[in-house]
Short mmCIF file of C-alpha atoms in Angstrom, two decimals:
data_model
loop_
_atom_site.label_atom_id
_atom_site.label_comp_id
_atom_site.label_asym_id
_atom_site.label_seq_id
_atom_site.Cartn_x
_atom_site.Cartn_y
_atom_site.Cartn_z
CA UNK Q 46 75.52 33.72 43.28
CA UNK Q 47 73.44 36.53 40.99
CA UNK Q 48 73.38 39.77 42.83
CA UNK Q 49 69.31 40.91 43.37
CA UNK Q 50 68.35 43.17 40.46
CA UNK Q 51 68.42 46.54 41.41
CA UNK Q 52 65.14 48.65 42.16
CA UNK Q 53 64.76 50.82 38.96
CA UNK Q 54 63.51 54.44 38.95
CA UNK Q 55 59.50 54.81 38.00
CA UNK Q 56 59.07 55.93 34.65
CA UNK Q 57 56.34 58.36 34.09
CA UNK Q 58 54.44 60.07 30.84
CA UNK Q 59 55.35 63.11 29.20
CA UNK Q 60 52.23 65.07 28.62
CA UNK Q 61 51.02 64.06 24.76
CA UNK Q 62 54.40 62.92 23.54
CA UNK Q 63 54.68 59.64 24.12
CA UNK Q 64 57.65 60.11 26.16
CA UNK Q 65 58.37 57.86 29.59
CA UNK Q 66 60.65 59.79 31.53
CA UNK Q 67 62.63 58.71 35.34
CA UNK Q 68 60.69 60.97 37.52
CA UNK Q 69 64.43 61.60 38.71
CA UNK Q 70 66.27 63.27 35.71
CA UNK Q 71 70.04 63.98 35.48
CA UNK Q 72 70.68 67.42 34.93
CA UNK Q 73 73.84 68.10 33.28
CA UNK Q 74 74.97 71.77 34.28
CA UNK Q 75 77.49 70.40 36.57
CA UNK Q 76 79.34 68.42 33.70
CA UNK Q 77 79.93 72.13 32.46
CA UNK Q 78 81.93 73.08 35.93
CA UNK Q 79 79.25 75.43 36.76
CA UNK Q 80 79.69 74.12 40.61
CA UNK Q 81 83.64 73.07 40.58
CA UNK Q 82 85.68 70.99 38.38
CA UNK Q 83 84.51 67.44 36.98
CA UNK Q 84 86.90 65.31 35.52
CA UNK Q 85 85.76 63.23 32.43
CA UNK Q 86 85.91 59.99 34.35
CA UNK Q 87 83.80 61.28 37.16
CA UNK Q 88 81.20 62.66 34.26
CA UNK Q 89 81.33 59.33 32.63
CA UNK Q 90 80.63 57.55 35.74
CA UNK Q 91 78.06 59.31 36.87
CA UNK Q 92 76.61 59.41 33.99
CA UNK Q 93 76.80 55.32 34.30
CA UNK Q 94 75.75 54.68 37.57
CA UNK Q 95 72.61 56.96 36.79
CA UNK Q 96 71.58 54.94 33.92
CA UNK Q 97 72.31 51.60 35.53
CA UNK Q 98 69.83 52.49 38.25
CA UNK Q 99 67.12 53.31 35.58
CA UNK Q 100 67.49 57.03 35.29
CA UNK Q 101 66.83 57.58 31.46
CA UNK Q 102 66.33 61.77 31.06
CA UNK Q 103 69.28 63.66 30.39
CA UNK Q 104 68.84 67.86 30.40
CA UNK Q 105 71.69 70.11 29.20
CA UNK Q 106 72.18 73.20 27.42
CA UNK Q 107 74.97 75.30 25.38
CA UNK Q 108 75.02 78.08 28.13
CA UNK Q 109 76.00 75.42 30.94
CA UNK Q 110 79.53 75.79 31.04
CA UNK Q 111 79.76 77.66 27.56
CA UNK Q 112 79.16 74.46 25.64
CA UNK Q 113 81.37 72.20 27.86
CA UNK Q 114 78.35 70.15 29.41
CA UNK Q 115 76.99 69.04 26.17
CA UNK Q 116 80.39 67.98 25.17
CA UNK Q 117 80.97 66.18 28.37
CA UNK Q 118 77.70 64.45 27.86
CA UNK Q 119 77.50 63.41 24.64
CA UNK Q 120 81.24 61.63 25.56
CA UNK Q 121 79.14 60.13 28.57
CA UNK Q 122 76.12 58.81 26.95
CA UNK Q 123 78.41 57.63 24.39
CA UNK Q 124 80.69 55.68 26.56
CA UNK Q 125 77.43 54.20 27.70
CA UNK Q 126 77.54 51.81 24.40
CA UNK Q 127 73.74 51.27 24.66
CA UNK Q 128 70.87 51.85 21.20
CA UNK Q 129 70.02 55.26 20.97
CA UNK Q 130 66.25 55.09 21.79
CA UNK Q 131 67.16 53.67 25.47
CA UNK Q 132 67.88 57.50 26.95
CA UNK Q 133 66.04 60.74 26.42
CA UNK Q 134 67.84 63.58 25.57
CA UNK Q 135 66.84 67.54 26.50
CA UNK Q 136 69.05 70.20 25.29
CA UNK Q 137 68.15 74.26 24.35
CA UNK Q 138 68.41 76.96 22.49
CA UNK Q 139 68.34 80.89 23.00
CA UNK Q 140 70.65 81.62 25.97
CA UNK Q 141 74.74 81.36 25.03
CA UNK Q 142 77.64 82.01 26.96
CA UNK Q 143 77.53 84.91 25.23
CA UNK Q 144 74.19 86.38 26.07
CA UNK Q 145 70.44 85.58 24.47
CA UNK Q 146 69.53 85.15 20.59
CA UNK Q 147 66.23 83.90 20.22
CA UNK Q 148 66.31 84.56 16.56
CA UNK Q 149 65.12 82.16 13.80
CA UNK Q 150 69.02 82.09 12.13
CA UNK Q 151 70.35 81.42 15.76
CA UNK Q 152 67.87 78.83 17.24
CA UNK Q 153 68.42 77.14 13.75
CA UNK Q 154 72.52 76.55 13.47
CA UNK Q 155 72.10 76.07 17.23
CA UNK Q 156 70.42 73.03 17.04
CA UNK Q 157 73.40 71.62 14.72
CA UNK Q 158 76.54 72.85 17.02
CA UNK Q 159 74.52 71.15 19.75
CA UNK Q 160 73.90 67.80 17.78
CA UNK Q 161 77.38 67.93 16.95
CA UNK Q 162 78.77 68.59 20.56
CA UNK Q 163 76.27 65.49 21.60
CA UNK Q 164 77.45 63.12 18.91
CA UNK Q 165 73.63 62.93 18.43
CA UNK Q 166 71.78 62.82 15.19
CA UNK Q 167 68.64 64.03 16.97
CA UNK Q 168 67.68 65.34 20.26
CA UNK Q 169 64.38 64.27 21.69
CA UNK Q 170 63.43 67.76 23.14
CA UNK Q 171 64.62 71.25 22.01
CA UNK Q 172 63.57 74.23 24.73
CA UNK Q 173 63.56 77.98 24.37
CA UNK Q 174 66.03 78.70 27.43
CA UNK Q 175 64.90 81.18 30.08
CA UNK Q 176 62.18 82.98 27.72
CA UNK Q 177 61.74 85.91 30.35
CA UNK Q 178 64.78 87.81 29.36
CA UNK Q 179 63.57 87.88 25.35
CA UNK Q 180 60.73 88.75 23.46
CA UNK Q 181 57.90 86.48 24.53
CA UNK Q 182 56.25 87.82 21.21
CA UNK Q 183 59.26 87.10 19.46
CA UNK Q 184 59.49 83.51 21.13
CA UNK Q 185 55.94 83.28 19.80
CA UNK Q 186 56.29 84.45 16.04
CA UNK Q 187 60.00 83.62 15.35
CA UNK Q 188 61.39 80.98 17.45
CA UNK Q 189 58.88 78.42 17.92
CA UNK Q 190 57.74 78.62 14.56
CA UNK Q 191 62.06 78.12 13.33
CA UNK Q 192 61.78 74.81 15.97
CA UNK Q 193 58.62 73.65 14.19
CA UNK Q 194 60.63 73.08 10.60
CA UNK Q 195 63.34 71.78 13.14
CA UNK Q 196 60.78 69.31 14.29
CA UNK Q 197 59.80 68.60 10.35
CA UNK Q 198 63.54 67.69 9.24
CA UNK Q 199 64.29 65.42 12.66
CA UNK Q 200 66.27 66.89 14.46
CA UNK Q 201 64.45 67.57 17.18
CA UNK Q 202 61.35 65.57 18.36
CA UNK Q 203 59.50 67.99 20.64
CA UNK Q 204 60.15 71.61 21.53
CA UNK Q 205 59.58 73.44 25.05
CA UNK Q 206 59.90 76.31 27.24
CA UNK Q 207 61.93 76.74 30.17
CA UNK Q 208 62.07 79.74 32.13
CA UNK Q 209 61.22 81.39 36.29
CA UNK Q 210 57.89 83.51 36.24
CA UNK Q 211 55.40 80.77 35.53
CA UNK Q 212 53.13 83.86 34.09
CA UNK Q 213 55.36 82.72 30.29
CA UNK Q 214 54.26 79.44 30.14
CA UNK Q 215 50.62 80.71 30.24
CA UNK Q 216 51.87 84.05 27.83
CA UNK Q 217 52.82 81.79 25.35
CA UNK Q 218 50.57 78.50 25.41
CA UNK Q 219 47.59 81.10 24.99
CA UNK Q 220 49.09 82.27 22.14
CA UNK Q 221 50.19 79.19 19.66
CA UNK Q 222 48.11 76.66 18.10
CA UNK Q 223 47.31 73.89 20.59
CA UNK Q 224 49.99 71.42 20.24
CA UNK Q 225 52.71 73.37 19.43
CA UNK Q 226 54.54 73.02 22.62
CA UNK Q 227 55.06 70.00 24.28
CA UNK Q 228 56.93 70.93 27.17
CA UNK Q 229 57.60 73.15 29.80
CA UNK Q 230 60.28 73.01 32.13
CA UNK Q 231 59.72 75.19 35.30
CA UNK Q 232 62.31 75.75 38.53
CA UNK Q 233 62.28 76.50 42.07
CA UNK Q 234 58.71 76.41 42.23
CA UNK Q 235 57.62 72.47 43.15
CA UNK Q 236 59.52 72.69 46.33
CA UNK Q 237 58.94 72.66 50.44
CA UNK Q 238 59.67 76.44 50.12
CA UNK Q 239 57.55 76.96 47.40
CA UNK Q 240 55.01 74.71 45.14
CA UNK Q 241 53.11 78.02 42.86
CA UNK Q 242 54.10 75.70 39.90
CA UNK Q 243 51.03 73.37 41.52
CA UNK Q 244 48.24 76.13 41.04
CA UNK Q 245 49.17 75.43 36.96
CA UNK Q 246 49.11 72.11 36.29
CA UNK Q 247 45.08 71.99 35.99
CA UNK Q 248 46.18 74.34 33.32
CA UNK Q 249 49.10 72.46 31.64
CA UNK Q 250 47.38 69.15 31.65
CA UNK Q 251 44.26 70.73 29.95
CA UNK Q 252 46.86 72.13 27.05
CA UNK Q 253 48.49 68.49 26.79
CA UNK Q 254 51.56 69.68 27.97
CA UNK Q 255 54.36 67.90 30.15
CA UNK Q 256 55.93 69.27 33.23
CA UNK Q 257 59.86 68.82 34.17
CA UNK Q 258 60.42 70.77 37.57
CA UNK Q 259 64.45 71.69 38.01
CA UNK Q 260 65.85 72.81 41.52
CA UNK Q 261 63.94 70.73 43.77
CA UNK Q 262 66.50 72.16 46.84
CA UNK Q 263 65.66 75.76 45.39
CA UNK Q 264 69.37 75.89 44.17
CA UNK Q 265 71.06 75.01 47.34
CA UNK Q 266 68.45 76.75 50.31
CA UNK Q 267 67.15 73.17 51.21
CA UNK Q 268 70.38 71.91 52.00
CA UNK Q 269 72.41 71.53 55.29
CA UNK Q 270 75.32 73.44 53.92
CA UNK Q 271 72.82 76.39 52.67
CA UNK Q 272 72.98 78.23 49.17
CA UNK Q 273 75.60 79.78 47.44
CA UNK Q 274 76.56 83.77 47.83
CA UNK Q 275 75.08 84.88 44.79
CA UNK Q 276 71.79 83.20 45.82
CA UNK Q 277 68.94 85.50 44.95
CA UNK Q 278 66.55 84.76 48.07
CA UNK Q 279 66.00 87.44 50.49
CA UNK Q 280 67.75 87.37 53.92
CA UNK Q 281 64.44 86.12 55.36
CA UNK Q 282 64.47 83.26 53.47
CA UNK Q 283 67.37 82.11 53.33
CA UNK Q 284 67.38 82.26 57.40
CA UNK Q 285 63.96 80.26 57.58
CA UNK Q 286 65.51 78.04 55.30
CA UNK Q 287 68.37 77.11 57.65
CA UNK Q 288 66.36 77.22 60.44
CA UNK Q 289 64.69 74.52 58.92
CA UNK Q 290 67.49 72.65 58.04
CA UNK Q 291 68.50 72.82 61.90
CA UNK Q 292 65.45 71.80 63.18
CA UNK Q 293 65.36 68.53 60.65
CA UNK Q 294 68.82 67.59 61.68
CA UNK Q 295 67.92 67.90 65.46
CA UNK Q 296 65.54 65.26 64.85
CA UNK Q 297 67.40 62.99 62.78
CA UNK Q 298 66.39 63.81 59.22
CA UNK Q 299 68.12 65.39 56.37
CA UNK Q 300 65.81 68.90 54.82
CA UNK Q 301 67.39 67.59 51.23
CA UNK Q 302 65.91 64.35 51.40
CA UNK Q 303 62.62 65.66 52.42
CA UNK Q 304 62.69 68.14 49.77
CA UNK Q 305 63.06 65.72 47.63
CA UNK Q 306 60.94 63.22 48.40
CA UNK Q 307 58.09 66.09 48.47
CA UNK Q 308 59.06 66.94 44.44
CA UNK Q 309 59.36 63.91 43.30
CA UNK Q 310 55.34 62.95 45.40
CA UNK Q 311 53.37 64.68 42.55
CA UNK Q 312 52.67 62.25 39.81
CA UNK Q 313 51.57 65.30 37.52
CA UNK Q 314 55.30 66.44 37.09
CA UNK Q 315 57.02 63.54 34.58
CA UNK Q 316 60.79 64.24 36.27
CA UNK Q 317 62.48 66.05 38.69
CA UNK Q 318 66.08 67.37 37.24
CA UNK Q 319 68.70 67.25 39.46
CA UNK Q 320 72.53 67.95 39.62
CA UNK Q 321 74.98 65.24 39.51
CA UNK Q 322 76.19 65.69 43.42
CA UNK Q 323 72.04 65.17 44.13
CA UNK Q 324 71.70 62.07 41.84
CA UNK Q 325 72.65 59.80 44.88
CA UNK Q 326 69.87 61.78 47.08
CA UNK Q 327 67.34 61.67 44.96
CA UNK Q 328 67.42 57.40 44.90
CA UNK Q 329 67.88 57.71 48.48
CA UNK Q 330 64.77 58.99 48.61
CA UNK Q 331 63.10 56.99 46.02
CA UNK Q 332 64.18 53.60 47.44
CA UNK Q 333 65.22 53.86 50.99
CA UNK Q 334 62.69 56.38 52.37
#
């Protein structure tokens, strides 16, 4: 007897590009150890199992785990054994283990390490990492123009910008011929504890632009276990935050699944990116809520 087909992830638009991304996306910092070790088989396999429920998006970066997560990916997608054009593949430029080069020399053999780390001929989406901490006139003038004769030889498809303060995206959009950037990719601000990133969209859709929100449990504050140390939210915060977690569990719900399923509820934003240990929440939430 056949198993029943399994329900498959929606798949929405990417601004102007053509592009259908899962609205969940697998973000691949964890594959670099940034939270704990992950052996290859566990990458590979969850890598798998988030492809064989219809997740298609894979985001990663050469500062997550100083290279190690694009190397762990590439052997994952790999392993995968499926055509090329059946998974979507972010990756960026400008932050390093090392610290930030946004220059046109850097951005440019970037792109190549990163291709070769992926066992990738192209990537479909290169971003400017973190843009706050350079030059947004310099991401203007020197690096976006470098990713444009990236775009021209084919090794990248689209370019974007990732980054906090959602005052860059509208810096920088203002700035460059319309077009020019497909994608921005904005965190810990479509959440239950915060959702300023709504207020832009108007904006964003009226440039053409697509929108991937990251952190969706604003980096570990919507969870039952609460953030991290090093978390950067103020002691306020972080104890409203687990008040709120206390008073979902006292009536029966979890404060991550509601977080998510309130990200993933605005049809303007093409995919939520979310760690590997989250992957299993977010299709919770999509199928079973």
């Amino acid at each position: 007897m056949a198993l029943p087909a399994l329900p498959k992830v929606e798949l929405r638009e990417l601004g102007n590009t053509g592009l259908k991304l899962s609205c969940v996306g697998f973000g691949a910092s964890p594959l670099g150890n940034v939270f704990g070790p992950v052996s290859d088989d566990e990458a590979i396999g969850s890598v798998r199992e988030a492809f064989r429920r219809g997740i298609n998006f894979f985001d990663t970066s050469p500062y997550y785990g100083g290279t190690l997560s694009e190397k762990v990916l590439g052997k994952a997608l790999k392993a995968l054994g499926v055509p090329r054009s059946e998974y979507i593949v972010a990756t960026k430029c400008g932050r390093y283990a090392d610290g930030f080069d946004f220059s046109a020399d850097r951005v440019t053999k970037s792109i190549d390490e990163s291709l070769e780390r992926l066992q990738l001929d192209y990537v479909d989406i290169l971003q400017c990492h973190d843009i706050e901490f350079g030059s947004l006139d310099q991401i203007i003038n020197e690096t976006i123009p470098a990713l444009k004769k990236l775009k021209e030889t084919g090794k990248i498809r689209f370019i974007g910008i990732t980054g906090l303060p959602l005052g860059i995206f509208t810096y920088v959009l203002d700035r460059v011929p319309p077009g020019t950037v497909d994608v921005v990719l904005s965190y810990c601000h479509y959440g239950i504890n915060d959702s300023a990133l709504e207020d832009l969209l108007p904006y964003l859709k009226s440039k053409g632009v697509g929108v991937i929100s990251a952190s969706p449990l604003a980096m570990g504050l919507l969870t039952e276990s609460g953030p991290p140390e090093w978390h950067p939210a103020s002691a306020e915060l972080k104890s409203a935050c687990r008040a709120a977690a206390v008073y979902c569990k006292e009536r029966g719900k979890n404060i991550s699944k509601l977080a998510m399923q309130y990200s993933l509820s605005n049809k303007d934003i093409s995919s939520v990116l979310v760690g590997m240990n989250s992957i299993k929440q977010g299709l919770c939430t999509l199928f079973f809520s």
